[in-house]
């Protein structure tokens, strides 16, 4: 009989500690330097109102403060967490309830984490005609022990507790002391009705367990009641530790802090089923009053991912359109009309190129996904060191026309540093898209299954706010479609045994531009 077990773990909320410094602040005191303090505000997604989160201490007589008091925030990769830092001069000789304003900075928490070494420096603004200096922010993940212990045990001659059969033993582990030095282990016989029979117990320590890497360790299982009642009692059996290993479990933030970049690529459906872009009934209609579902999906996802891409250059493609002047049908044409360089500058650049393409190309068909998936996969295949991870966003309205080829492309891409997000817009049922999302059944092609689940599909209509609040609609969409990206990145790194790089120094050399599809 053998027993094997591994430590159980839960995934707590990611806590991020923000350290604040300022440089070259305004000097508003006459006979001394300013006495600065920083106030952090967070923004409500629903109301967009700013609420005070916390304050640093006041440091007297300095224009270059390094604050000791830190801000601890819950971090969610899939959310746009806007922050505002206000800097004040708190002079005890004046009215402390009305401190002098020295400047402010706006940025997202993702920008801090996505900065080189999870550090950013931003100019302070807000005082007309004055240079307000800069604010420096450093993010550090606060996490529990990341060591995962795996052990294999076997038991011999345990007390028999079942009348008609042998015992069904299991172990329960307890940490007896606050410092974790002593580990108590109970041995039970499992009963179907839950009234498990106690067989015995033994104690050990982490140091003793770790010795099993070199030698077997045998523990006597003792039942205190039997020991008191029976003079000749020896034990209730033994448990032998056969092996013990410890592995470190790295987090998403570890890889980002070590320099891993998220390379974001966009592919937009230009098939005729979307309707004439000049008509209000079209899913591509460019209303002067609100964004289309396509534009909202693009902005919702892109504005979060762009914080983790240092060069802010995003390849953007369209598919299913006839291109001028000869009317050639293309399923991976660059939205900026530049075949040599499909990169757009920032998410606003992608939106601008998308709107321009709507004015120049003819919506046609069919709806093919495989060409653009393979295009991004070719770029991802060139990167195997964990320095870059590719995220492809496909926004579509219709039924896919190349399902067989798309499954083949996804299965091949599942072994690469790559994830695919599909957002369905419009009233279609999208049964085929659900099939590509491998949450329930892993995608397969020609008898080969995807190595990892890399596809997340959602219909945009499920996230539209009933009151018409586009900001909330976009936040809800981004929260759902991006939630799986950190774990998908980690699954790739684990399967390839890629560890995060150490964070770069405070003033690193420029990194080379990433390989774009």
Short mmCIF file of C-alpha atoms in Angstrom, two decimals:
data_model
loop_
_atom_site.label_atom_id
_atom_site.label_comp_id
_atom_site.label_asym_id
_atom_site.label_seq_id
_atom_site.Cartn_x
_atom_site.Cartn_y
_atom_site.Cartn_z
CA UNK A 1 0.00 0.00 0.00
CA UNK A 2 1.34 3.47 -0.84
CA UNK A 3 0.17 6.97 -0.08
CA UNK A 4 1.18 10.08 -1.98
CA UNK A 5 0.38 13.69 -1.28
CA UNK A 6 1.23 17.27 -2.19
CA UNK A 7 0.63 20.47 -0.31
CA UNK A 8 -2.71 22.08 -1.01
CA UNK A 9 -2.65 25.76 -1.89
CA UNK A 10 -5.10 28.52 -2.60
CA UNK A 11 -4.47 31.55 -4.78
CA UNK A 12 -4.92 34.69 -2.67
CA UNK A 13 -5.54 38.13 -4.08
CA UNK A 14 -2.33 39.64 -5.43
CA UNK A 15 -1.12 42.35 -3.09
CA UNK A 16 1.13 45.04 -4.55
CA UNK A 17 3.19 47.40 -2.40
CA UNK A 18 3.90 50.80 -3.96
CA UNK A 19 6.96 52.77 -2.80
CA UNK A 20 6.93 56.51 -3.54
CA UNK A 21 9.75 59.00 -4.05
CA UNK A 22 9.82 62.49 -5.58
CA UNK A 23 12.56 64.52 -7.20
CA UNK A 24 13.04 68.27 -7.78
CA UNK A 25 9.78 69.35 -6.18
CA UNK A 26 8.64 72.97 -6.15
CA UNK A 27 10.02 74.97 -3.24
CA UNK A 28 7.20 77.01 -1.75
CA UNK A 29 8.72 77.79 1.67
CA UNK A 30 10.48 81.12 2.15
CA UNK A 31 13.08 80.23 4.75
CA UNK A 32 13.34 76.45 4.18
CA UNK A 33 12.51 73.80 1.62
CA UNK A 34 9.05 72.27 1.13
CA UNK A 35 7.68 69.66 3.56
CA UNK A 36 6.13 67.16 1.08
CA UNK A 37 3.42 64.53 1.49
CA UNK A 38 1.78 62.34 -1.18
CA UNK A 39 -1.92 61.43 -1.24
CA UNK A 40 -3.06 58.45 -3.34
CA UNK A 41 -6.53 58.39 -4.91
CA UNK A 42 -8.18 55.43 -6.66
CA UNK A 43 -10.95 55.74 -9.26
CA UNK A 44 -14.31 54.00 -9.09
CA UNK A 45 -15.13 52.07 -12.27
CA UNK A 46 -18.85 52.78 -11.98
CA UNK A 47 -18.93 56.47 -11.08
CA UNK A 48 -15.42 57.47 -12.23
CA UNK A 49 -15.10 59.37 -8.95
CA UNK A 50 -11.74 59.69 -7.21
CA UNK A 51 -11.55 58.47 -3.62
CA UNK A 52 -8.67 58.95 -1.22
CA UNK A 53 -6.88 55.66 -0.56
CA UNK A 54 -4.08 56.75 1.75
CA UNK A 55 -1.30 59.20 2.56
CA UNK A 56 2.43 59.05 3.10
CA UNK A 57 4.10 60.69 6.06
CA UNK A 58 5.29 64.31 5.86
CA UNK A 59 9.05 64.72 5.37
CA UNK A 60 10.39 68.06 6.51
CA UNK A 61 12.61 70.38 4.53
CA UNK A 62 13.36 68.41 1.34
CA UNK A 63 12.67 68.61 -2.39
CA UNK A 64 13.73 64.99 -2.97
CA UNK A 65 11.75 62.87 -0.49
CA UNK A 66 11.90 59.09 -0.21
CA UNK A 67 8.76 58.17 1.69
CA UNK A 68 8.79 55.31 4.18
CA UNK A 69 5.04 54.74 4.34
CA UNK A 70 3.93 52.55 1.43
CA UNK A 71 0.61 51.87 -0.28
CA UNK A 72 -0.65 48.27 -0.46
CA UNK A 73 -3.19 47.64 -3.25
CA UNK A 74 -5.08 44.63 -4.57
CA UNK A 75 -3.90 44.04 -8.14
CA UNK A 76 -6.03 42.60 -10.93
CA UNK A 77 -4.35 42.22 -14.31
CA UNK A 78 -7.69 42.20 -16.12
CA UNK A 79 -8.83 45.57 -14.76
CA UNK A 80 -7.84 49.14 -15.56
CA UNK A 81 -6.95 50.40 -12.08
CA UNK A 82 -6.49 54.15 -12.40
CA UNK A 83 -4.42 55.93 -9.76
CA UNK A 84 -3.83 59.61 -8.96
CA UNK A 85 -0.93 60.84 -6.86
CA UNK A 86 -1.22 64.37 -5.44
CA UNK A 87 1.82 65.97 -3.82
CA UNK A 88 1.41 68.66 -1.15
CA UNK A 89 3.62 70.90 0.94
CA UNK A 90 2.40 70.54 4.54
CA UNK A 91 3.90 73.47 6.44
CA UNK A 92 3.11 73.43 10.16
CA UNK A 93 3.50 77.19 10.22
CA UNK A 94 0.52 77.58 7.89
CA UNK A 95 -2.99 76.10 7.94
CA UNK A 96 -2.33 72.34 7.87
CA UNK A 97 -5.87 71.68 6.63
CA UNK A 98 -5.06 73.62 3.42
CA UNK A 99 -1.61 72.46 2.31
CA UNK A 100 0.10 73.91 -0.76
CA UNK A 101 -0.40 71.89 -3.96
CA UNK A 102 2.91 70.81 -5.56
CA UNK A 103 1.63 68.75 -8.51
CA UNK A 104 -0.01 65.47 -9.48
CA UNK A 105 0.39 62.43 -11.72
CA UNK A 106 -2.19 60.09 -13.25
CA UNK A 107 -1.40 56.51 -14.28
CA UNK A 108 -2.70 52.94 -14.06
CA UNK A 109 -1.39 50.35 -11.63
CA UNK A 110 -0.55 48.19 -14.64
CA UNK A 111 1.81 50.89 -15.89
CA UNK A 112 3.83 50.66 -12.69
CA UNK A 113 3.98 46.86 -12.75
CA UNK A 114 4.67 46.81 -16.49
CA UNK A 115 7.51 49.34 -16.25
CA UNK A 116 11.10 48.12 -16.45
CA UNK A 117 11.77 46.39 -13.16
CA UNK A 118 8.22 47.42 -12.12
CA UNK A 119 9.44 51.01 -11.77
CA UNK A 120 8.18 54.19 -13.44
CA UNK A 121 8.99 57.88 -13.26
CA UNK A 122 6.37 60.44 -14.27
CA UNK A 123 6.42 64.24 -14.44
CA UNK A 124 4.24 66.06 -11.95
CA UNK A 125 1.84 68.59 -13.46
CA UNK A 126 -0.96 70.86 -12.35
CA UNK A 127 0.80 74.11 -11.35
CA UNK A 128 0.55 76.50 -14.35
CA UNK A 129 3.85 77.83 -15.62
CA UNK A 130 5.92 75.74 -13.20
CA UNK A 131 8.11 72.66 -13.51
CA UNK A 132 6.82 70.49 -10.71
CA UNK A 133 9.50 67.78 -10.71
CA UNK A 134 8.84 64.05 -10.96
CA UNK A 135 7.35 61.18 -8.95
CA UNK A 136 9.01 57.76 -8.85
CA UNK A 137 6.94 54.66 -8.14
CA UNK A 138 8.15 51.11 -7.51
CA UNK A 139 5.86 48.07 -7.31
CA UNK A 140 6.69 44.99 -5.23
CA UNK A 141 4.50 41.92 -4.97
CA UNK A 142 3.68 40.87 -1.43
CA UNK A 143 3.24 37.12 -1.44
CA UNK A 144 3.35 34.17 0.88
CA UNK A 145 5.95 31.43 0.61
CA UNK A 146 6.12 30.20 -2.98
CA UNK A 147 7.73 26.85 -2.17
CA UNK A 148 5.59 23.87 -3.21
CA UNK A 149 6.47 20.65 -1.39
CA UNK A 150 5.75 17.30 -3.03
CA UNK A 151 6.23 14.07 -1.10
CA UNK A 152 5.63 10.35 -1.54
CA UNK A 153 4.89 8.14 1.47
CA UNK A 154 4.08 4.51 2.14
CA UNK A 155 2.56 2.90 5.24
CA UNK A 156 3.09 -0.55 6.77
CA UNK A 157 1.14 -2.64 9.31
CA UNK A 158 -1.40 0.03 10.16
CA UNK A 159 -4.12 -0.97 12.63
CA UNK A 160 -7.06 -2.59 10.87
CA UNK A 161 -10.24 -0.60 11.48
CA UNK A 162 -12.66 -2.19 9.01
CA UNK A 163 -14.46 -5.43 9.99
CA UNK A 164 -14.86 -6.91 6.49
CA UNK A 165 -11.87 -5.43 4.72
CA UNK A 166 -8.58 -3.64 5.02
CA UNK A 167 -8.26 -0.03 6.15
CA UNK A 168 -8.51 2.87 3.70
CA UNK A 169 -5.89 5.20 5.18
CA UNK A 170 -5.34 8.91 4.57
CA UNK A 171 -3.17 11.57 6.21
CA UNK A 172 -4.01 14.95 7.67
CA UNK A 173 -1.18 17.49 8.03
CA UNK A 174 -1.08 20.17 10.74
CA UNK A 175 1.41 22.91 11.41
CA UNK A 176 1.71 22.87 15.19
CA UNK A 177 3.81 25.98 15.80
CA UNK A 178 3.50 29.50 14.44
CA UNK A 179 7.06 29.34 13.12
CA UNK A 180 6.21 26.15 11.22
CA UNK A 181 9.09 24.15 12.72
CA UNK A 182 6.90 21.24 13.89
CA UNK A 183 4.53 19.34 11.63
CA UNK A 184 1.93 17.00 13.14
CA UNK A 185 0.45 14.26 10.93
CA UNK A 186 -2.65 12.24 11.80
CA UNK A 187 -3.45 8.88 10.16
CA UNK A 188 -7.13 7.97 9.67
CA UNK A 189 -9.14 5.12 8.19
CA UNK A 190 -11.66 6.58 5.72
CA UNK A 191 -15.35 5.70 6.18
CA UNK A 192 -18.04 6.46 3.63
CA UNK A 193 -20.33 8.08 6.21
CA UNK A 194 -17.64 10.54 7.30
CA UNK A 195 -17.01 9.00 10.72
CA UNK A 196 -13.35 8.35 9.95
CA UNK A 197 -11.47 6.19 12.47
CA UNK A 198 -8.34 7.60 14.09
CA UNK A 199 -5.37 5.23 13.71
CA UNK A 200 -2.53 7.30 15.15
CA UNK A 201 -0.21 10.24 14.78
CA UNK A 202 3.42 11.29 14.48
CA UNK A 203 5.39 14.54 14.39
CA UNK A 204 8.25 15.74 12.24
CA UNK A 205 9.79 18.99 10.97
CA UNK A 206 10.51 20.62 7.63
CA UNK A 207 14.22 19.97 8.10
CA UNK A 208 13.62 16.28 8.83
CA UNK A 209 11.28 15.94 5.85
CA UNK A 210 13.87 17.47 3.54
CA UNK A 211 16.36 14.71 4.50
CA UNK A 212 14.24 12.29 2.49
CA UNK A 213 15.96 13.68 -0.60
CA UNK A 214 18.93 11.52 0.44
CA UNK A 215 17.47 8.77 2.62
CA UNK A 216 14.19 7.14 3.63
CA UNK A 217 12.69 8.28 6.94
CA UNK A 218 10.47 5.92 8.98
CA UNK A 219 7.93 7.28 11.47
CA UNK A 220 6.12 5.27 14.12
CA UNK A 221 2.37 5.90 14.12
CA UNK A 222 1.25 6.17 17.77
CA UNK A 223 -2.24 6.14 19.25
CA UNK A 224 -2.06 7.95 22.64
CA UNK A 225 -5.15 6.14 24.03
CA UNK A 226 -3.79 2.71 23.16
CA UNK A 227 -0.42 3.63 24.57
CA UNK A 228 -2.03 4.50 27.92
CA UNK A 229 -4.21 1.38 28.07
CA UNK A 230 -1.84 -1.30 26.79
CA UNK A 231 1.51 -1.88 28.51
CA UNK A 232 2.89 -3.90 25.61
CA UNK A 233 1.75 -1.40 22.99
CA UNK A 234 4.49 -0.65 20.46
CA UNK A 235 2.80 1.33 17.69
CA UNK A 236 -0.13 1.33 15.26
CA UNK A 237 2.06 0.88 12.23
CA UNK A 238 4.67 2.96 10.44
CA UNK A 239 4.75 5.58 7.70
CA UNK A 240 7.86 5.88 5.52
CA UNK A 241 8.75 9.04 3.65
CA UNK A 242 10.16 7.86 0.31
CA UNK A 243 10.80 11.18 -1.40
CA UNK A 244 10.49 14.91 -0.75
CA UNK A 245 11.07 17.74 -3.21
CA UNK A 246 10.53 21.49 -3.17
CA UNK A 247 9.88 23.65 -6.20
CA UNK A 248 9.40 27.40 -6.34
CA UNK A 249 6.19 28.63 -7.93
CA UNK A 250 6.68 31.92 -9.75
CA UNK A 251 3.91 34.44 -10.32
CA UNK A 252 2.76 36.48 -13.29
CA UNK A 253 4.23 39.60 -11.68
CA UNK A 254 7.62 37.86 -11.34
CA UNK A 255 7.81 37.42 -15.11
CA UNK A 256 6.60 40.94 -15.89
CA UNK A 257 9.07 42.43 -13.42
CA UNK A 258 11.82 40.34 -15.02
CA UNK A 259 11.11 41.94 -18.40
CA UNK A 260 8.59 39.63 -20.10
CA UNK A 261 6.66 41.72 -22.62
CA UNK A 262 3.06 41.16 -23.76
CA UNK A 263 2.94 41.70 -27.52
CA UNK A 264 -0.58 42.64 -28.55
CA UNK A 265 -1.91 41.99 -32.06
CA UNK A 266 -5.39 42.88 -33.35
CA UNK A 267 -7.42 41.22 -36.12
CA UNK A 268 -10.77 42.75 -37.14
CA UNK A 269 -13.57 41.18 -39.19
CA UNK A 270 -14.30 43.15 -42.41
CA UNK A 271 -16.81 40.72 -43.90
CA UNK A 272 -20.01 41.99 -45.55
CA UNK A 273 -22.27 40.46 -42.88
CA UNK A 274 -21.30 43.39 -40.63
CA UNK A 275 -23.37 45.73 -42.81
CA UNK A 276 -22.48 48.94 -44.64
CA UNK A 277 -20.28 51.05 -42.29
CA UNK A 278 -22.10 54.17 -43.51
CA UNK A 279 -25.42 52.90 -42.18
CA UNK A 280 -26.42 53.13 -38.48
CA UNK A 281 -27.45 49.45 -38.56
CA UNK A 282 -23.86 48.35 -39.29
CA UNK A 283 -21.75 46.86 -36.53
CA UNK A 284 -18.91 49.02 -37.90
CA UNK A 285 -20.96 52.25 -37.94
CA UNK A 286 -18.79 55.21 -36.93
CA UNK A 287 -21.25 57.23 -34.87
CA UNK A 288 -20.10 60.69 -33.75
CA UNK A 289 -21.72 60.04 -30.37
CA UNK A 290 -20.50 56.58 -29.32
CA UNK A 291 -18.05 53.84 -30.20
CA UNK A 292 -19.12 50.74 -32.13
CA UNK A 293 -18.92 47.34 -30.45
CA UNK A 294 -15.75 46.69 -32.48
CA UNK A 295 -14.08 49.87 -31.24
CA UNK A 296 -15.20 49.27 -27.65
CA UNK A 297 -13.84 45.71 -27.62
CA UNK A 298 -10.55 46.86 -29.11
CA UNK A 299 -10.17 49.72 -26.65
CA UNK A 300 -11.27 47.69 -23.62
CA UNK A 301 -8.67 44.97 -24.13
CA UNK A 302 -5.92 47.08 -25.66
CA UNK A 303 -5.84 49.79 -23.03
CA UNK A 304 -4.99 47.20 -20.38
CA UNK A 305 -2.49 45.11 -22.34
CA UNK A 306 -0.58 48.14 -23.64
CA UNK A 307 0.77 48.76 -20.13
CA UNK A 308 2.85 45.58 -20.48
CA UNK A 309 4.37 46.37 -23.89
CA UNK A 310 7.23 48.86 -23.61
CA UNK A 311 7.35 50.03 -27.24
CA UNK A 312 3.54 50.49 -27.57
CA UNK A 313 3.71 49.30 -31.21
CA UNK A 314 0.80 47.04 -32.09
CA UNK A 315 0.42 45.07 -35.34
CA UNK A 316 -3.21 45.41 -36.52
CA UNK A 317 -4.84 43.44 -39.33
CA UNK A 318 -8.17 43.11 -41.04
CA UNK A 319 -9.64 40.05 -42.74
CA UNK A 320 -12.44 39.35 -45.22
CA UNK A 321 -12.21 42.56 -47.32
CA UNK A 322 -11.54 43.57 -50.91
CA UNK A 323 -8.60 45.94 -51.09
CA UNK A 324 -8.21 48.86 -53.51
CA UNK A 325 -7.35 49.42 -56.25
CA UNK A 326 -7.65 45.96 -57.86
CA UNK A 327 -10.19 44.49 -55.42
CA UNK A 328 -7.97 41.70 -54.10
CA UNK A 329 -9.54 39.71 -51.22
CA UNK A 330 -7.29 39.60 -48.16
CA UNK A 331 -7.54 37.88 -44.79
CA UNK A 332 -4.55 39.53 -43.10
CA UNK A 333 -4.14 43.03 -44.52
CA UNK A 334 -2.45 45.70 -42.33
CA UNK A 335 -4.93 48.31 -41.14
CA UNK A 336 -2.32 51.04 -41.62
CA UNK A 337 -1.92 49.99 -45.29
CA UNK A 338 1.80 49.35 -44.77
CA UNK A 339 2.78 45.81 -45.73
CA UNK A 340 6.36 46.36 -44.55
CA UNK A 341 5.41 47.62 -41.07
CA UNK A 342 1.89 46.81 -39.78
CA UNK A 343 2.59 48.41 -36.38
CA UNK A 344 0.32 51.13 -35.06
CA UNK A 345 1.44 53.51 -32.33
CA UNK A 346 -0.63 52.87 -29.23
CA UNK A 347 -4.25 51.79 -29.05
CA UNK A 348 -5.33 55.17 -30.40
CA UNK A 349 -3.16 54.48 -33.44
CA UNK A 350 -4.90 51.12 -33.95
CA UNK A 351 -8.32 52.78 -33.73
CA UNK A 352 -7.29 55.48 -36.20
CA UNK A 353 -6.04 52.88 -38.71
CA UNK A 354 -9.21 50.82 -38.22
CA UNK A 355 -11.45 53.82 -38.96
CA UNK A 356 -9.35 54.70 -42.00
CA UNK A 357 -9.63 51.13 -43.36
CA UNK A 358 -13.42 51.27 -43.06
CA UNK A 359 -13.35 54.26 -45.43
CA UNK A 360 -11.16 52.59 -48.07
CA UNK A 361 -11.80 48.82 -48.25
CA UNK A 362 -14.90 46.93 -49.38
CA UNK A 363 -16.43 44.56 -46.84
CA UNK A 364 -16.67 41.12 -48.42
CA UNK A 365 -15.87 37.61 -47.08
CA UNK A 366 -15.55 34.78 -46.14
CA UNK A 367 -14.63 34.71 -42.41
CA UNK A 368 -11.20 33.07 -42.14
CA UNK A 369 -9.27 32.97 -38.85
CA UNK A 370 -6.39 30.63 -39.71
CA UNK A 371 -4.29 33.11 -41.79
CA UNK A 372 -3.93 35.70 -39.01
CA UNK A 373 -3.47 33.04 -36.28
CA UNK A 374 -0.64 31.49 -38.28
CA UNK A 375 0.81 34.97 -38.92
CA UNK A 376 1.15 35.65 -35.18
CA UNK A 377 2.26 32.08 -34.50
CA UNK A 378 5.20 32.50 -36.88
CA UNK A 379 6.43 35.45 -34.83
CA UNK A 380 5.84 33.65 -31.52
CA UNK A 381 7.76 30.60 -32.77
CA UNK A 382 10.92 32.72 -32.95
CA UNK A 383 10.80 33.44 -29.20
CA UNK A 384 11.53 30.62 -26.77
CA UNK A 385 13.33 32.31 -23.86
CA UNK A 386 10.28 33.73 -22.07
CA UNK A 387 11.12 37.34 -22.92
CA UNK A 388 7.90 37.82 -24.90
CA UNK A 389 4.36 36.47 -24.87
CA UNK A 390 1.90 37.11 -27.70
CA UNK A 391 -1.78 37.97 -27.29
CA UNK A 392 -3.98 37.99 -30.40
CA UNK A 393 -7.39 39.70 -30.21
CA UNK A 394 -9.86 38.64 -32.93
CA UNK A 395 -13.11 40.61 -33.14
CA UNK A 396 -15.75 39.07 -35.38
CA UNK A 397 -19.48 39.06 -36.07
CA UNK A 398 -20.05 35.86 -37.95
CA UNK A 399 -19.85 32.15 -38.46
CA UNK A 400 -16.31 30.96 -39.09
CA UNK A 401 -15.69 29.61 -42.60
CA UNK A 402 -12.41 27.73 -42.04
CA UNK A 403 -13.12 25.77 -38.88
CA UNK A 404 -10.85 22.83 -39.79
CA UNK A 405 -7.89 25.07 -40.61
CA UNK A 406 -8.49 27.23 -37.53
CA UNK A 407 -8.46 24.20 -35.21
CA UNK A 408 -5.22 23.07 -36.82
CA UNK A 409 -3.72 26.56 -36.31
CA UNK A 410 -4.81 26.66 -32.64
CA UNK A 411 -3.41 23.20 -31.89
CA UNK A 412 -0.08 24.20 -33.43
CA UNK A 413 -0.04 27.56 -31.61
CA UNK A 414 -0.77 25.94 -28.23
CA UNK A 415 2.88 24.97 -27.88
CA UNK A 416 4.00 28.60 -28.43
CA UNK A 417 4.10 31.63 -26.10
CA UNK A 418 0.72 32.79 -27.34
CA UNK A 419 -2.92 33.31 -26.32
CA UNK A 420 -5.97 34.09 -28.46
CA UNK A 421 -8.94 36.21 -27.40
CA UNK A 422 -12.07 36.09 -29.58
CA UNK A 423 -14.82 38.66 -29.03
CA UNK A 424 -18.08 38.06 -30.88
CA UNK A 425 -20.14 41.16 -31.70
CA UNK A 426 -23.70 41.27 -33.00
CA UNK A 427 -26.64 38.88 -32.65
CA UNK A 428 -25.08 35.64 -33.97
CA UNK A 429 -25.17 32.50 -31.79
CA UNK A 430 -21.42 31.77 -32.13
CA UNK A 431 -21.64 28.00 -31.50
CA UNK A 432 -18.39 27.45 -33.42
CA UNK A 433 -16.57 30.01 -31.28
CA UNK A 434 -17.64 28.18 -28.13
CA UNK A 435 -16.07 25.06 -29.58
CA UNK A 436 -12.74 26.86 -30.01
CA UNK A 437 -12.73 27.92 -26.35
CA UNK A 438 -11.15 24.85 -24.75
CA UNK A 439 -12.51 25.27 -21.22
CA UNK A 440 -14.67 22.14 -21.37
CA UNK A 441 -13.19 20.10 -24.23
CA UNK A 442 -9.62 20.71 -25.42
CA UNK A 443 -9.41 21.72 -29.09
CA UNK A 444 -8.15 18.93 -31.33
CA UNK A 445 -7.19 18.50 -34.97
CA UNK A 446 -6.39 15.28 -36.83
CA UNK A 447 -6.22 13.34 -33.60
CA UNK A 448 -3.84 15.82 -31.96
CA UNK A 449 -5.01 17.81 -28.93
CA UNK A 450 -3.94 21.33 -28.04
CA UNK A 451 -1.06 21.29 -25.56
CA UNK A 452 -2.66 24.12 -23.56
CA UNK A 453 -5.97 25.96 -23.48
CA UNK A 454 -5.01 29.23 -25.21
CA UNK A 455 -8.40 30.47 -26.48
CA UNK A 456 -10.92 32.61 -24.62
CA UNK A 457 -14.20 33.47 -26.38
CA UNK A 458 -16.94 35.80 -25.18
CA UNK A 459 -19.98 37.40 -26.90
CA UNK A 460 -19.82 41.16 -26.39
CA UNK A 461 -23.57 41.45 -25.85
CA UNK A 462 -23.24 39.69 -22.48
CA UNK A 463 -21.26 42.65 -21.12
CA UNK A 464 -23.24 45.64 -22.38
CA UNK A 465 -24.40 47.85 -19.52
CA UNK A 466 -28.17 48.29 -19.62
CA UNK A 467 -27.94 51.98 -18.78
CA UNK A 468 -25.71 52.58 -21.79
CA UNK A 469 -22.55 53.23 -19.77
CA UNK A 470 -19.80 52.36 -22.25
CA UNK A 471 -17.05 52.59 -19.65
CA UNK A 472 -18.73 49.88 -17.57
CA UNK A 473 -19.39 47.76 -20.66
CA UNK A 474 -15.72 47.86 -21.61
CA UNK A 475 -14.57 47.17 -18.04
CA UNK A 476 -16.82 44.10 -17.78
CA UNK A 477 -15.63 42.76 -21.11
CA UNK A 478 -11.94 43.26 -20.33
CA UNK A 479 -12.30 41.66 -16.90
CA UNK A 480 -13.66 38.44 -18.40
CA UNK A 481 -11.57 38.06 -21.56
CA UNK A 482 -8.26 38.94 -19.90
CA UNK A 483 -8.73 36.95 -16.69
CA UNK A 484 -7.11 33.81 -18.15
CA UNK A 485 -4.04 35.49 -19.67
CA UNK A 486 -1.80 35.39 -16.55
CA UNK A 487 -2.44 31.67 -15.97
CA UNK A 488 -1.98 30.89 -19.68
CA UNK A 489 1.37 32.69 -19.63
CA UNK A 490 2.38 30.80 -16.49
CA UNK A 491 1.33 27.46 -17.98
CA UNK A 492 3.64 28.06 -20.94
CA UNK A 493 6.56 29.07 -18.73
CA UNK A 494 6.07 26.03 -16.48
CA UNK A 495 5.89 23.52 -19.31
CA UNK A 496 9.12 24.95 -20.72
CA UNK A 497 10.77 25.29 -17.30
CA UNK A 498 11.42 28.98 -17.97
CA UNK A 499 12.14 30.98 -14.84
CA UNK A 500 11.68 34.75 -14.62
CA UNK A 501 14.73 36.87 -15.24
CA UNK A 502 16.03 39.04 -12.41
CA UNK A 503 14.67 42.60 -12.54
CA UNK A 504 16.87 45.00 -14.54
CA UNK A 505 18.88 47.66 -12.69
CA UNK A 506 17.36 51.06 -12.02
CA UNK A 507 18.84 52.55 -15.20
CA UNK A 508 18.96 49.63 -17.66
CA UNK A 509 20.22 49.79 -21.19
CA UNK A 510 17.49 50.02 -23.87
CA UNK A 511 16.08 46.61 -24.77
CA UNK A 512 15.81 45.56 -28.44
CA UNK A 513 12.45 45.93 -30.13
CA UNK A 514 10.31 42.76 -29.89
CA UNK A 515 9.67 40.52 -32.87
CA UNK A 516 6.28 41.50 -34.34
CA UNK A 517 4.09 39.35 -36.57
#
